Amino acid sequence: MREIFILTRASLINNFNLHSLNPANFNQYRNMKEARKVLLFIFVVVALMPAYVLYIRLMRQIGFSFLMINQESYFMALAHYASVMMVFFLGLTYVLSYYYFSRDTDMLIPLPVKGRSIIISKFISLLVFEYFVLGIFIIPAIIINHSLVGGGLVYYLKAMLVFLLTPVVPLSLASVIIITIMKFTNIKGKKDLIRVVSMFLFLFVFLGLQIVIQRAMMNIPFGNEQEFFSKLFTDNRYMIDMLGRFYPLSKWAALGLADNSMAALTGLVGLLLTSIVFFTAVVLFSEKMYLGGIIGGNETQSKKKALSKEEFVKASGKVSSSFMAIFRVDLITLIKTPIYMFNCVSIVVLVPFIFLVMPALTGVSSDMDVFIGIYESNVKLFAFGLAGAYMLFAALNPTASTTFSREGKTFYITRIIPVAAKDHIVGRALAPVLMQIFTIIVVSFGIRFYIPLDLSTMVISAFLGFAASLPVILSGILIDISRPLLDWDNPQRAVKQNMNVIIAMAIGAIMALAIGFLTYLMININLATLIILLIDLIIIVALIYVVYNLLTRRITYQLANME
Amino acid sequence: MLKIENLSKSYSKGTTKAVDNISFEVKPGEIYGFLGPNGAGKTTTIKMIVGLLKQDSGVILVDGIDIGKDSLKAKLKMGYVPDNPQIYDKLRGLEYLNFMADVYRVSKEDRTQRIEKYLKLFSLEDAANDLINSYSHGMKQKIVLTGALINDPDLFVLDEPMVGLDPKSAFNIKEVMREMCDRGKSVFFSTHVLEVAEKICDRISIINNGQIIAQGTMTELRAKAGREESLEKIFLEVTQ
Ligand SMILES: Nc1ncnc2c1ncn2[C@@H]1O[C@H](COP(=O)(O)OP(=O)(O)OP(=O)(O)O)[C@@H](O)[C@H]1O
Ligand SMILES: [Mg+2]
């Protein structure tokens, strides 16, 4: 017990940088820095506030529409289920990096501590991290649900229990899946590649399964609509029961919070027992599979074979310019580091997948009719709206805003090489720019399956969206060079626990909002499309110019002056 | 080739003076040894020379170029081997060397010839096409060395280069240094290994608590000590 406590504490301190929060570590100089950090934090919160308010309002809307159809208990079940999904997906990458790519494991294994303690402490650390993220999303739902189902202090006590238990099962599942994948892909040779491919395969299969489940759940047999609606009104647990058939825990959580009946109690007890069973199972499972899997798991293929003269001349490459050399190293590292691949590149694959393939599979064609309606009644707005969406995709991608942070301890190389700021910028912008081009192409063509976009809309949105992504990408790099996160021993820190990602997102969102608002005004006063496009482009070029120059100065300064 | 004038640097807002007003000069064709106990300020000085730290005051000239003013030009003339060889794990050895050759703008013929020469010298030919991730500590150090030599630098700066190398590789480094000096280039390195310094350095500085407390050729140092003594004795005497 003590052992688990010590290990957990150490890993929490190590991972969340808690030492910096200790007042004993403050002094005059640091206070300045801390104050700046706090200001920055406030800025990010304020910038992201509109989105959060929107989220809460949407949740309320959904909550009240369930109330209207007499299915208010379904609201909490749905919110719970969505949270579980989120924890699960986040969990996959956290487990991957924290169990396998964090150096503290190598340090722990030689210590005289029980393997079980290591596993439990790791699991708890991840749970704590999930609570932070989960809190942001589920606490509004809990409060809204309170306004739907009522209840006094007891409600919040129960809600607390539900909150604490929510991530246990999905995180256990994520652990088991990752450990299994890692165990069976611990193959000599192209291990990283095999792993990345199998994770993607798993994700696709999982998403596909989700789709099938949702379809089955929501499938109302043709001609039976009448019956469905009458059921809705007579049986206020009709929808929650449907969900409960696939994921009973969400049903239990929602029922547990709905009232103080016997059903509520059984629900909570069920939730508690299941969580305990899963937790125990994952500990036993990891003891068998995990520790065995990481010892010696770092082996990398090495052929130890000299190249022949021709091979050698060929491998010693052709001469390329500095920015190409930087781009190449950046790209190789992105692709060969599973964590980076997952966090930076996967978005490019998953976003189009979710937006384009999901609707097709789920068959929500009625939603599409709405979009087609919007499109046909306002072609102009649609083109600019799509461009704005591309801009937001660029803001969501952490590749630019972690480009220096990802180098970690090897960042000194960037500082000693004789490379001009211009080459640094181009070399680092290339990877995110290419990803952006890829996303735009896929979405542009994919969207035509649903909405009969005309060519001009496609071209305008793609071109404008691409141009508008450039200042977003450049400001991502600007943020990262201003405050790179280099002192990590787990690549996860560089991309997932990096404030720069969120700051860059906020800045990108502000840019998109500002340009979008202006464009909206121009459309409203009925300016010609070409004129609007021209004005937008002028603004974007000006923005690129400003950010680029700032970036040049910042890079030159930082590379010379950092400590 | 390297001229340091009144260089100072303190950490933690002036509370620790790591380097305190030091001056020295490394001439072309010279191997210059930088000696001192742990925490004396060697790494700090070297980091300032290669541009990883900004000095509080003083001037660093590389072949007459102020590193603070025209850093790109100065960096082009240097090669740097840090005390801890941390490099891009996901690259193959050759990919790393090509990267260095690209950013230092080395022509195709030169890079092929130099890569071949140094890989052979450090017995790395077999590993050159493997991921750096699979290298041992010493192998990483040798690939960093090769990378730092790829532009045939006028000024070769090394921080404790012998630590972690096998005797043959350590010997090879000394050979490389010698050969560079014969071609009029300069080598500046820090070390704890006194015999090495004694044997191969043309001139030596001993630094302690951020200050240079003795400098000159071995003969000059001996003359100062007044006796025919080993460097070890002199070192222990002046740094206590
Ligand atoms: N990043 C840092 N922050 C604060 N103080 C530092 C930092 N790096 C070095 N120092 C301090 O500066 C002084 C000189 O350190 P330096 O690393 O230059 O010594 P060194 O001569 O290279 O020692 P060694 O032989 O152990 O490598 C020491 O007192 C050290 O504590
Ligand atoms: Mg040192």
PDB file of C-alpha atoms in Angstrom, chain A residues 29 101 103 190 192 298 300-307 309 312-322 325-326 328-329 332-333 336-338 407 409-410 412-421 559-563, chain B residues 9-11 13 50-54 71-72 75-76 80 82 84-92 94-96 98-100 102-108 111-112 115-116 119 125-131 133-134 139 144:
ATOM      1  CA  TYR A  29      12.560  35.538 -10.537  1.00  0.00           C
ATOM      2  CA  PHE A 101       7.477   5.034 -23.797  1.00  0.00           C
ATOM      3  CA  ARG A 103      11.598   6.285 -19.175  1.00  0.00           C
ATOM      4  CA  LYS A 190       9.732  -3.028 -38.316  1.00  0.00           C
ATOM      5  CA  ASP A 192       7.142   0.716 -34.851  1.00  0.00           C
ATOM      6  CA  ASN A 298      13.167  -1.810 -26.472  1.00  0.00           C
ATOM      7  CA  THR A 300      15.596  -2.257 -32.176  1.00  0.00           C
ATOM      8  CA  GLN A 301      16.543  -4.057 -35.288  1.00  0.00           C
ATOM      9  CA  SER A 302      20.159  -3.693 -36.242  1.00  0.00           C
ATOM     10  CA  LYS A 303      21.619  -5.550 -39.133  1.00  0.00           C
ATOM     11  CA  LYS A 304      25.233  -4.839 -38.295  1.00  0.00           C
ATOM     12  CA  LYS A 305      26.102  -5.201 -41.919  1.00  0.00           C
ATOM     13  CA  ALA A 306      28.354  -2.937 -43.854  1.00  0.00           C
ATOM     14  CA  LEU A 307      27.055  -1.478 -47.068  1.00  0.00           C
ATOM     15  CA  LYS A 309      30.415   0.690 -52.099  1.00  0.00           C
ATOM     16  CA  PHE A 312      27.027   3.401 -49.550  1.00  0.00           C
ATOM     17  CA  VAL A 313      27.318   6.120 -52.168  1.00  0.00           C
ATOM     18  CA  LYS A 314      23.609   5.888 -52.718  1.00  0.00           C
ATOM     19  CA  ALA A 315      22.788   5.965 -49.006  1.00  0.00           C
ATOM     20  CA  SER A 316      25.049   8.907 -48.382  1.00  0.00           C
ATOM     21  CA  GLY A 317      22.383  10.764 -50.206  1.00  0.00           C
ATOM     22  CA  LYS A 318      22.075  13.633 -52.539  1.00  0.00           C
ATOM     23  CA  VAL A 319      22.877  17.104 -51.409  1.00  0.00           C
ATOM     24  CA  SER A 320      19.784  18.949 -50.283  1.00  0.00           C
ATOM     25  CA  SER A 321      19.134  22.409 -48.958  1.00  0.00           C
ATOM     26  CA  SER A 322      18.966  23.075 -45.243  1.00  0.00           C
ATOM     27  CA  ALA A 325      17.264  18.383 -44.415  1.00  0.00           C
ATOM     28  CA  ILE A 326      15.283  19.740 -41.466  1.00  0.00           C
ATOM     29  CA  ARG A 328      13.342  15.143 -43.566  1.00  0.00           C
ATOM     30  CA  VAL A 329      14.454  14.689 -39.973  1.00  0.00           C
ATOM     31  CA  ILE A 332      11.139  10.647 -40.122  1.00  0.00           C
ATOM     32  CA  THR A 333      10.783  11.358 -36.424  1.00  0.00           C
ATOM     33  CA  LYS A 336       8.704   6.578 -36.557  1.00  0.00           C
ATOM     34  CA  THR A 337       7.544   7.708 -33.128  1.00  0.00           C
ATOM     35  CA  PRO A 338       4.191   6.034 -32.479  1.00  0.00           C
ATOM     36  CA  GLU A 407      12.964  17.550 -30.242  1.00  0.00           C
ATOM     37  CA  LYS A 409      16.938  16.776 -25.458  1.00  0.00           C
ATOM     38  CA  THR A 410      18.173  16.912 -29.035  1.00  0.00           C
ATOM     39  CA  TYR A 412      20.627  21.670 -28.970  1.00  0.00           C
ATOM     40  CA  ILE A 413      21.354  20.388 -32.477  1.00  0.00           C
ATOM     41  CA  THR A 414      18.854  22.862 -33.884  1.00  0.00           C
ATOM     42  CA  ARG A 415      20.690  25.568 -31.999  1.00  0.00           C
ATOM     43  CA  ILE A 416      24.224  24.775 -33.111  1.00  0.00           C
ATOM     44  CA  ILE A 417      23.672  24.123 -36.804  1.00  0.00           C
ATOM     45  CA  PRO A 418      24.373  27.048 -39.126  1.00  0.00           C
ATOM     46  CA  VAL A 419      20.867  27.394 -40.493  1.00  0.00           C
ATOM     47  CA  ALA A 420      19.051  30.658 -41.169  1.00  0.00           C
ATOM     48  CA  ALA A 421      15.676  31.371 -39.580  1.00  0.00           C
ATOM     49  CA  LEU A 559      18.122  30.020 -30.713  1.00  0.00           C
ATOM     50  CA  ALA A 560      20.829  32.414 -29.542  1.00  0.00           C
ATOM     51  CA  ASN A 561      19.537  33.327 -26.104  1.00  0.00           C
ATOM     52  CA  MET A 562      17.804  30.368 -24.533  1.00  0.00           C
ATOM     53  CA  GLU A 563      19.318  28.933 -21.384  1.00  0.00           C
TER      54      GLU A 563
ATOM     55  CA  LYS B   9      28.613  33.949 -17.130  1.00  0.00           C
ATOM     56  CA  SER B  10      26.559  33.439 -14.022  1.00  0.00           C
ATOM     57  CA  TYR B  11      23.560  31.246 -13.384  1.00  0.00           C
ATOM     58  CA  LYS B  13      20.391  35.523 -11.668  1.00  0.00           C
ATOM     59  CA  VAL B  50      29.246  27.026 -29.700  1.00  0.00           C
ATOM     60  CA  GLY B  51      26.301  29.348 -29.128  1.00  0.00           C
ATOM     61  CA  LEU B  52      24.231  27.311 -26.693  1.00  0.00           C
ATOM     62  CA  LEU B  53      24.589  29.876 -23.934  1.00  0.00           C
ATOM     63  CA  LYS B  54      24.696  33.633 -24.075  1.00  0.00           C
ATOM     64  CA  SER B  71      26.531  33.374 -35.572  1.00  0.00           C
ATOM     65  CA  LEU B  72      25.754  31.523 -38.801  1.00  0.00           C
ATOM     66  CA  LYS B  75      28.987  28.161 -36.725  1.00  0.00           C
ATOM     67  CA  LEU B  76      29.905  27.098 -40.261  1.00  0.00           C
ATOM     68  CA  TYR B  80      30.966  20.509 -31.702  1.00  0.00           C
ATOM     69  CA  PRO B  82      28.813  17.645 -26.495  1.00  0.00           C
ATOM     70  CA  ASN B  84      26.365  13.796 -23.663  1.00  0.00           C
ATOM     71  CA  PRO B  85      25.723  12.418 -27.143  1.00  0.00           C
ATOM     72  CA  GLN B  86      21.986  12.892 -27.486  1.00  0.00           C
ATOM     73  CA  ILE B  87      20.907  12.679 -31.104  1.00  0.00           C
ATOM     74  CA  TYR B  88      17.940  11.798 -33.241  1.00  0.00           C
ATOM     75  CA  ASP B  89      17.150   8.233 -32.198  1.00  0.00           C
ATOM     76  CA  LYS B  90      14.808   7.516 -35.065  1.00  0.00           C
ATOM     77  CA  LEU B  91      17.337   8.196 -37.785  1.00  0.00           C
ATOM     78  CA  ARG B  92      19.834   5.803 -39.250  1.00  0.00           C
ATOM     79  CA  LEU B  94      23.921   7.639 -42.337  1.00  0.00           C
ATOM     80  CA  GLU B  95      20.750   9.720 -42.344  1.00  0.00           C
ATOM     81  CA  TYR B  96      22.083  11.705 -39.431  1.00  0.00           C
ATOM     82  CA  ASN B  98      23.687  13.401 -44.275  1.00  0.00           C
ATOM     83  CA  PHE B  99      21.586  15.791 -42.283  1.00  0.00           C
ATOM     84  CA  MET B 100      24.710  17.319 -40.779  1.00  0.00           C
ATOM     85  CA  ASP B 102      23.339  19.201 -45.650  1.00  0.00           C
ATOM     86  CA  VAL B 103      23.066  21.882 -43.016  1.00  0.00           C
ATOM     87  CA  TYR B 104      26.815  22.496 -43.091  1.00  0.00           C
ATOM     88  CA  ARG B 105      26.627  22.624 -46.893  1.00  0.00           C
ATOM     89  CA  VAL B 106      29.171  19.940 -47.636  1.00  0.00           C
ATOM     90  CA  SER B 107      29.489  18.842 -51.258  1.00  0.00           C
ATOM     91  CA  LYS B 108      28.681  15.315 -52.371  1.00  0.00           C
ATOM     92  CA  ARG B 111      30.809  14.126 -47.612  1.00  0.00           C
ATOM     93  CA  THR B 112      31.157  10.695 -49.179  1.00  0.00           C
ATOM     94  CA  ILE B 115      31.933   9.726 -44.034  1.00  0.00           C
ATOM     95  CA  GLU B 116      33.846   6.780 -45.423  1.00  0.00           C
ATOM     96  CA  LEU B 119      33.240   5.465 -40.218  1.00  0.00           C
ATOM     97  CA  GLU B 125      30.770   0.841 -41.031  1.00  0.00           C
ATOM     98  CA  ASP B 126      28.673  -2.084 -39.884  1.00  0.00           C
ATOM     99  CA  ALA B 127      26.274   0.059 -37.917  1.00  0.00           C
ATOM    100  CA  ALA B 128      26.000   3.007 -40.290  1.00  0.00           C
ATOM    101  CA  ASN B 129      22.750   1.829 -41.808  1.00  0.00           C
ATOM    102  CA  ASP B 130      21.086   0.925 -38.501  1.00  0.00           C
ATOM    103  CA  LEU B 131      18.848   3.091 -36.373  1.00  0.00           C
ATOM    104  CA  ASN B 133      18.339   3.886 -31.309  1.00  0.00           C
ATOM    105  CA  SER B 134      20.176   0.582 -31.483  1.00  0.00           C
ATOM    106  CA  MET B 139      28.733   4.253 -30.800  1.00  0.00           C
ATOM    107  CA  VAL B 144      28.315  12.488 -33.187  1.00  0.00           C
TER     108      VAL B 144
END
